[in-house]
Amino acid sequence: MIQLILLITLLVVPANFLATPQSAPNIAVTSALAADKVQRGRTVQATVVMDIPSGFHVNSSRPLEKFLIATQLKIEAPKGIRVGAVIYPRAVLRNFKFSKNRVSVYEGRATMRFTVMAPANFPTGTSELKGHLRFQSCNDEVCFPPQTREVSLWLKVQ
Protein backbone atom coordinates (compact mmCIF):
# COMPACT_ATOMS: atom_id res chain seq x y z
CA MET A 1 0.00 0.00 0.00
CA ILE A 2 2.85 2.44 0.88
CA GLN A 3 4.53 1.68 -2.44
CA LEU A 4 1.31 2.46 -4.31
CA ILE A 5 0.94 5.82 -2.51
CA LEU A 6 4.57 6.66 -3.25
CA LEU A 7 4.13 5.79 -6.94
CA ILE A 8 0.97 7.91 -7.25
CA THR A 9 2.69 10.83 -5.50
CA LEU A 10 5.64 10.68 -7.90
CA LEU A 11 3.31 10.62 -10.91
CA VAL A 12 1.13 13.47 -9.66
CA VAL A 13 3.83 15.85 -8.37
CA PRO A 14 5.29 17.83 -11.28
CA ALA A 15 9.00 17.51 -11.93
CA ASN A 16 9.48 21.28 -11.59
CA PHE A 17 8.29 21.12 -8.01
CA LEU A 18 11.08 18.71 -7.15
CA ALA A 19 13.71 20.61 -9.13
CA THR A 20 16.31 22.69 -7.33
CA PRO A 21 15.37 26.38 -7.44
CA GLN A 22 17.57 28.56 -9.62
CA SER A 23 19.86 30.97 -7.85
CA ALA A 24 21.36 34.30 -8.83
CA PRO A 25 24.80 34.19 -10.44
CA ASN A 26 27.94 35.20 -8.60
CA ILE A 27 28.78 38.47 -10.32
CA ALA A 28 32.25 39.76 -9.47
CA VAL A 29 32.44 43.52 -8.95
CA THR A 30 35.82 45.27 -8.87
CA SER A 31 36.97 48.88 -8.85
CA ALA A 32 40.15 50.70 -9.81
CA LEU A 33 41.73 54.08 -10.35
CA ALA A 34 43.83 54.67 -13.48
CA ALA A 35 46.72 56.00 -11.36
CA ASP A 36 48.00 55.10 -7.90
CA LYS A 37 48.30 58.77 -6.97
CA VAL A 38 46.66 61.99 -8.10
CA GLN A 39 48.12 65.48 -7.88
CA ARG A 40 46.00 68.13 -6.20
CA GLY A 41 44.07 70.02 -8.86
CA ARG A 42 44.14 67.01 -11.22
CA THR A 43 41.66 64.42 -12.40
CA VAL A 44 41.96 60.64 -12.46
CA GLN A 45 39.82 58.09 -14.30
CA ALA A 46 37.98 55.49 -12.18
CA THR A 47 36.22 52.27 -13.16
CA VAL A 48 33.83 49.79 -11.63
CA VAL A 49 33.67 46.48 -13.51
CA MET A 50 31.06 43.73 -13.38
CA ASP A 51 32.06 40.26 -14.59
CA ILE A 52 28.81 38.52 -15.52
CA PRO A 53 28.98 34.72 -15.95
CA SER A 54 28.02 33.16 -19.27
CA GLY A 55 24.30 32.39 -19.53
CA PHE A 56 23.34 35.40 -17.39
CA HIS A 57 22.84 39.10 -18.01
CA VAL A 58 22.19 42.26 -16.02
CA ASN A 59 19.60 44.88 -16.90
CA SER A 60 21.24 47.94 -18.41
CA SER A 61 21.24 51.42 -16.87
CA ARG A 62 18.29 52.21 -19.18
CA PRO A 63 15.94 49.21 -19.30
CA LEU A 64 13.22 49.33 -21.94
CA GLU A 65 10.52 47.94 -19.62
CA LYS A 66 9.31 49.81 -16.53
CA PHE A 67 9.21 46.66 -14.39
CA LEU A 68 12.94 45.92 -14.90
CA ILE A 69 15.42 47.37 -12.42
CA ALA A 70 18.18 49.50 -13.90
CA THR A 71 21.86 49.09 -13.11
CA GLN A 72 22.85 52.13 -11.08
CA LEU A 73 26.23 53.17 -9.67
CA LYS A 74 26.35 55.84 -6.97
CA ILE A 75 29.64 57.17 -5.62
CA GLU A 76 30.10 58.69 -2.15
CA ALA A 77 33.17 60.91 -1.94
CA PRO A 78 34.77 62.91 0.87
CA LYS A 79 33.82 66.57 1.04
CA GLY A 80 35.73 68.53 -1.61
CA ILE A 81 36.37 65.61 -3.98
CA ARG A 82 34.46 66.00 -7.25
CA VAL A 83 33.06 62.94 -8.97
CA GLY A 84 32.00 63.12 -12.61
CA ALA A 85 28.91 61.51 -14.09
CA VAL A 86 29.00 57.74 -14.50
CA ILE A 87 29.37 56.59 -18.10
CA TYR A 88 27.72 53.22 -18.52
CA PRO A 89 28.70 50.68 -21.20
CA ARG A 90 26.70 50.26 -24.38
CA ALA A 91 23.89 47.77 -23.84
CA VAL A 92 22.89 44.95 -26.16
CA LEU A 93 19.29 44.14 -27.06
CA ARG A 94 18.21 40.54 -26.55
CA ASN A 95 15.03 38.47 -26.68
CA PHE A 96 14.28 36.30 -23.64
CA LYS A 97 11.50 33.88 -22.71
CA PHE A 98 10.28 36.08 -19.84
CA SER A 99 9.55 39.13 -22.04
CA LYS A 100 7.63 39.67 -25.27
CA ASN A 101 9.87 42.63 -26.11
CA ARG A 102 13.61 42.94 -26.50
CA VAL A 103 15.53 43.65 -23.29
CA SER A 104 18.45 46.09 -22.89
CA VAL A 105 21.20 44.22 -21.02
CA TYR A 106 24.89 43.94 -20.17
CA GLU A 107 26.63 40.61 -20.73
CA GLY A 108 30.15 39.39 -20.02
CA ARG A 109 32.23 42.31 -18.75
CA ALA A 110 30.47 45.63 -18.10
CA THR A 111 32.72 48.61 -17.29
CA MET A 112 31.37 51.82 -15.79
CA ARG A 113 33.65 54.87 -15.92
CA PHE A 114 33.76 58.20 -14.10
CA THR A 115 36.31 60.86 -13.20
CA VAL A 116 37.53 61.88 -9.77
CA MET A 117 39.05 65.30 -9.19
CA ALA A 118 41.01 66.43 -6.13
CA PRO A 119 40.85 70.26 -5.85
CA ALA A 120 44.10 72.24 -5.60
CA ASN A 121 43.42 72.99 -1.92
CA PHE A 122 42.54 69.38 -0.97
CA PRO A 123 44.78 68.01 1.82
CA THR A 124 47.34 65.36 0.90
CA GLY A 125 46.77 61.82 2.11
CA THR A 126 44.49 58.90 1.38
CA SER A 127 40.72 59.22 1.07
CA GLU A 128 38.08 56.56 0.50
CA LEU A 129 35.40 56.75 -2.15
CA LYS A 130 32.54 54.30 -1.70
CA GLY A 131 30.61 52.89 -4.63
CA HIS A 132 27.13 51.41 -4.35
CA LEU A 133 26.26 49.31 -7.39
CA ARG A 134 22.62 48.22 -7.64
CA PHE A 135 21.65 45.74 -10.36
CA GLN A 136 19.25 42.98 -11.30
CA SER A 137 20.61 39.81 -12.87
CA CYS A 138 18.63 37.35 -14.98
CA ASN A 139 19.01 34.28 -17.12
CA ASP A 140 16.91 33.39 -20.17
CA GLU A 141 13.92 32.37 -18.05
CA VAL A 142 13.83 34.37 -14.84
CA CYS A 143 15.08 37.54 -13.16
CA PHE A 144 16.47 37.40 -9.64
CA PRO A 145 15.89 39.91 -6.82
CA PRO A 146 17.98 43.09 -7.12
CA GLN A 147 21.34 43.22 -5.36
CA THR A 148 23.56 46.02 -4.12
CA ARG A 149 27.33 45.59 -4.01
CA GLU A 150 29.69 47.92 -2.21
CA VAL A 151 33.16 48.76 -3.53
CA SER A 152 35.89 51.04 -2.21
CA LEU A 153 38.35 53.17 -4.13
CA TRP A 154 41.35 54.59 -2.27
CA LEU A 155 42.46 57.96 -3.61
CA LYS A 156 46.03 58.97 -2.72
CA VAL A 157 46.30 62.74 -3.07
CA GLN A 158 49.72 64.37 -3.21
PDB file of N, CA and C in Angstrom, residues 31 33 38 44 46 48 74-78 81-84 114-117 122 126-132 150-157:
ATOM      1  N   SER A  31      36.805  47.452  -8.584  1.00  0.00           N
ATOM      2  CA  SER A  31      36.965  48.881  -8.853  1.00  0.00           C
ATOM      3  C   SER A  31      38.444  49.221  -8.935  1.00  0.00           C
ATOM      4  N   LEU A  33      41.369  52.750  -9.881  1.00  0.00           N
ATOM      5  CA  LEU A  33      41.728  54.082 -10.351  1.00  0.00           C
ATOM      6  C   LEU A  33      42.821  53.916 -11.397  1.00  0.00           C
ATOM      7  N   VAL A  38      47.157  60.866  -7.308  1.00  0.00           N
ATOM      8  CA  VAL A  38      46.662  61.990  -8.100  1.00  0.00           C
ATOM      9  C   VAL A  38      47.199  63.282  -7.478  1.00  0.00           C
ATOM     10  N   VAL A  44      41.577  62.016 -12.184  1.00  0.00           N
ATOM     11  CA  VAL A  44      41.965  60.640 -12.463  1.00  0.00           C
ATOM     12  C   VAL A  44      40.717  59.866 -12.901  1.00  0.00           C
ATOM     13  N   ALA A  46      38.332  56.605 -13.061  1.00  0.00           N
ATOM     14  CA  ALA A  46      37.983  55.491 -12.179  1.00  0.00           C
ATOM     15  C   ALA A  46      37.048  54.545 -12.920  1.00  0.00           C
ATOM     16  N   VAL A  48      34.446  50.881 -12.374  1.00  0.00           N
ATOM     17  CA  VAL A  48      33.829  49.786 -11.634  1.00  0.00           C
ATOM     18  C   VAL A  48      33.429  48.768 -12.693  1.00  0.00           C
ATOM     19  N   LYS A  74      26.271  54.579  -7.702  1.00  0.00           N
ATOM     20  CA  LYS A  74      26.346  55.844  -6.968  1.00  0.00           C
ATOM     21  C   LYS A  74      27.671  55.874  -6.223  1.00  0.00           C
ATOM     22  N   ILE A  75      28.330  57.014  -6.261  1.00  0.00           N
ATOM     23  CA  ILE A  75      29.635  57.169  -5.620  1.00  0.00           C
ATOM     24  C   ILE A  75      29.521  58.189  -4.488  1.00  0.00           C
ATOM     25  N   GLU A  76      29.972  57.788  -3.306  1.00  0.00           N
ATOM     26  CA  GLU A  76      30.095  58.688  -2.155  1.00  0.00           C
ATOM     27  C   GLU A  76      31.553  59.104  -2.054  1.00  0.00           C
ATOM     28  N   ALA A  77      31.791  60.409  -2.003  1.00  0.00           N
ATOM     29  CA  ALA A  77      33.168  60.906  -1.937  1.00  0.00           C
ATOM     30  C   ALA A  77      33.315  61.846  -0.747  1.00  0.00           C
ATOM     31  N   PRO A  78      34.534  61.961  -0.216  1.00  0.00           N
ATOM     32  CA  PRO A  78      34.774  62.907   0.867  1.00  0.00           C
ATOM     33  C   PRO A  78      34.469  64.334   0.399  1.00  0.00           C
ATOM     34  N   ILE A  81      36.054  66.432  -2.809  1.00  0.00           N
ATOM     35  CA  ILE A  81      36.371  65.608  -3.983  1.00  0.00           C
ATOM     36  C   ILE A  81      35.200  65.697  -4.956  1.00  0.00           C
ATOM     37  N   ARG A  82      35.505  65.921  -6.223  1.00  0.00           N
ATOM     38  CA  ARG A  82      34.456  66.005  -7.246  1.00  0.00           C
ATOM     39  C   ARG A  82      34.440  64.718  -8.059  1.00  0.00           C
ATOM     40  N   VAL A  83      33.245  64.175  -8.203  1.00  0.00           N
ATOM     41  CA  VAL A  83      33.062  62.942  -8.966  1.00  0.00           C
ATOM     42  C   VAL A  83      32.220  63.258 -10.190  1.00  0.00           C
ATOM     43  N   GLY A  84      32.726  62.889 -11.366  1.00  0.00           N
ATOM     44  CA  GLY A  84      31.998  63.115 -12.610  1.00  0.00           C
ATOM     45  C   GLY A  84      30.851  62.133 -12.780  1.00  0.00           C
ATOM     46  N   PHE A 114      34.035  56.853 -14.598  1.00  0.00           N
ATOM     47  CA  PHE A 114      33.763  58.195 -14.099  1.00  0.00           C
ATOM     48  C   PHE A 114      35.092  58.836 -13.721  1.00  0.00           C
ATOM     49  N   THR A 115      35.092  60.156 -13.584  1.00  0.00           N
ATOM     50  CA  THR A 115      36.313  60.863 -13.202  1.00  0.00           C
ATOM     51  C   THR A 115      36.229  61.291 -11.746  1.00  0.00           C
ATOM     52  N   VAL A 116      37.406  61.410 -11.145  1.00  0.00           N
ATOM     53  CA  VAL A 116      37.532  61.877  -9.771  1.00  0.00           C
ATOM     54  C   VAL A 116      38.540  63.014  -9.787  1.00  0.00           C
ATOM     55  N   MET A 117      38.162  64.141  -9.190  1.00  0.00           N
ATOM     56  CA  MET A 117      39.051  65.304  -9.185  1.00  0.00           C
ATOM     57  C   MET A 117      39.306  65.763  -7.762  1.00  0.00           C
ATOM     58  N   PHE A 122      42.891  70.590  -1.711  1.00  0.00           N
ATOM     59  CA  PHE A 122      42.541  69.379  -0.971  1.00  0.00           C
ATOM     60  C   PHE A 122      43.770  68.886  -0.209  1.00  0.00           C
ATOM     61  N   THR A 126      45.329  59.905   2.012  1.00  0.00           N
ATOM     62  CA  THR A 126      44.490  58.902   1.380  1.00  0.00           C
ATOM     63  C   THR A 126      43.040  59.098   1.794  1.00  0.00           C
ATOM     64  N   SER A 127      42.161  59.075   0.823  1.00  0.00           N
ATOM     65  CA  SER A 127      40.722  59.222   1.066  1.00  0.00           C
ATOM     66  C   SER A 127      39.978  58.066   0.415  1.00  0.00           C
ATOM     67  N   GLU A 128      38.884  57.671   1.028  1.00  0.00           N
ATOM     68  CA  GLU A 128      38.081  56.563   0.496  1.00  0.00           C
ATOM     69  C   GLU A 128      36.853  57.091  -0.236  1.00  0.00           C
ATOM     70  N   LEU A 129      36.634  56.548  -1.417  1.00  0.00           N
ATOM     71  CA  LEU A 129      35.396  56.754  -2.151  1.00  0.00           C
ATOM     72  C   LEU A 129      34.636  55.434  -2.075  1.00  0.00           C
ATOM     73  N   LYS A 130      33.354  55.508  -1.802  1.00  0.00           N
ATOM     74  CA  LYS A 130      32.541  54.300  -1.698  1.00  0.00           C
ATOM     75  C   LYS A 130      31.567  54.243  -2.861  1.00  0.00           C
ATOM     76  N   GLY A 131      31.548  53.105  -3.532  1.00  0.00           N
ATOM     77  CA  GLY A 131      30.615  52.886  -4.627  1.00  0.00           C
ATOM     78  C   GLY A 131      29.515  51.937  -4.205  1.00  0.00           C
ATOM     79  N   HIS A 132      28.297  52.259  -4.617  1.00  0.00           N
ATOM     80  CA  HIS A 132      27.128  51.413  -4.355  1.00  0.00           C
ATOM     81  C   HIS A 132      26.549  51.043  -5.716  1.00  0.00           C
ATOM     82  N   GLU A 150      28.888  46.787  -2.652  1.00  0.00           N
ATOM     83  CA  GLU A 150      29.693  47.925  -2.209  1.00  0.00           C
ATOM     84  C   GLU A 150      31.131  47.726  -2.685  1.00  0.00           C
ATOM     85  N   VAL A 151      31.753  48.799  -3.162  1.00  0.00           N
ATOM     86  CA  VAL A 151      33.164  48.762  -3.527  1.00  0.00           C
ATOM     87  C   VAL A 151      33.832  50.004  -2.955  1.00  0.00           C
ATOM     88  N   SER A 152      35.129  49.905  -2.704  1.00  0.00           N
ATOM     89  CA  SER A 152      35.892  51.044  -2.205  1.00  0.00           C
ATOM     90  C   SER A 152      37.011  51.381  -3.180  1.00  0.00           C
ATOM     91  N   LEU A 153      37.235  52.669  -3.335  1.00  0.00           N
ATOM     92  CA  LEU A 153      38.353  53.170  -4.128  1.00  0.00           C
ATOM     93  C   LEU A 153      39.180  54.050  -3.196  1.00  0.00           C
ATOM     94  N   TRP A 154      40.479  53.818  -3.148  1.00  0.00           N
ATOM     95  CA  TRP A 154      41.350  54.589  -2.271  1.00  0.00           C
ATOM     96  C   TRP A 154      42.129  55.595  -3.106  1.00  0.00           C
ATOM     97  N   LEU A 155      41.857  56.865  -2.856  1.00  0.00           N
ATOM     98  CA  LEU A 155      42.459  57.960  -3.614  1.00  0.00           C
ATOM     99  C   LEU A 155      43.613  58.536  -2.820  1.00  0.00           C
ATOM    100  N   LYS A 156      44.841  58.420  -3.371  1.00  0.00           N
ATOM    101  CA  LYS A 156      46.034  58.971  -2.716  1.00  0.00           C
ATOM    102  C   LYS A 156      46.323  60.324  -3.354  1.00  0.00           C
ATOM    103  N   VAL A 157      46.110  61.386  -2.582  1.00  0.00           N
ATOM    104  CA  VAL A 157      46.295  62.738  -3.074  1.00  0.00           C
ATOM    105  C   VAL A 157      47.649  63.237  -2.628  1.00  0.00           C
TER     106      VAL A 157
END
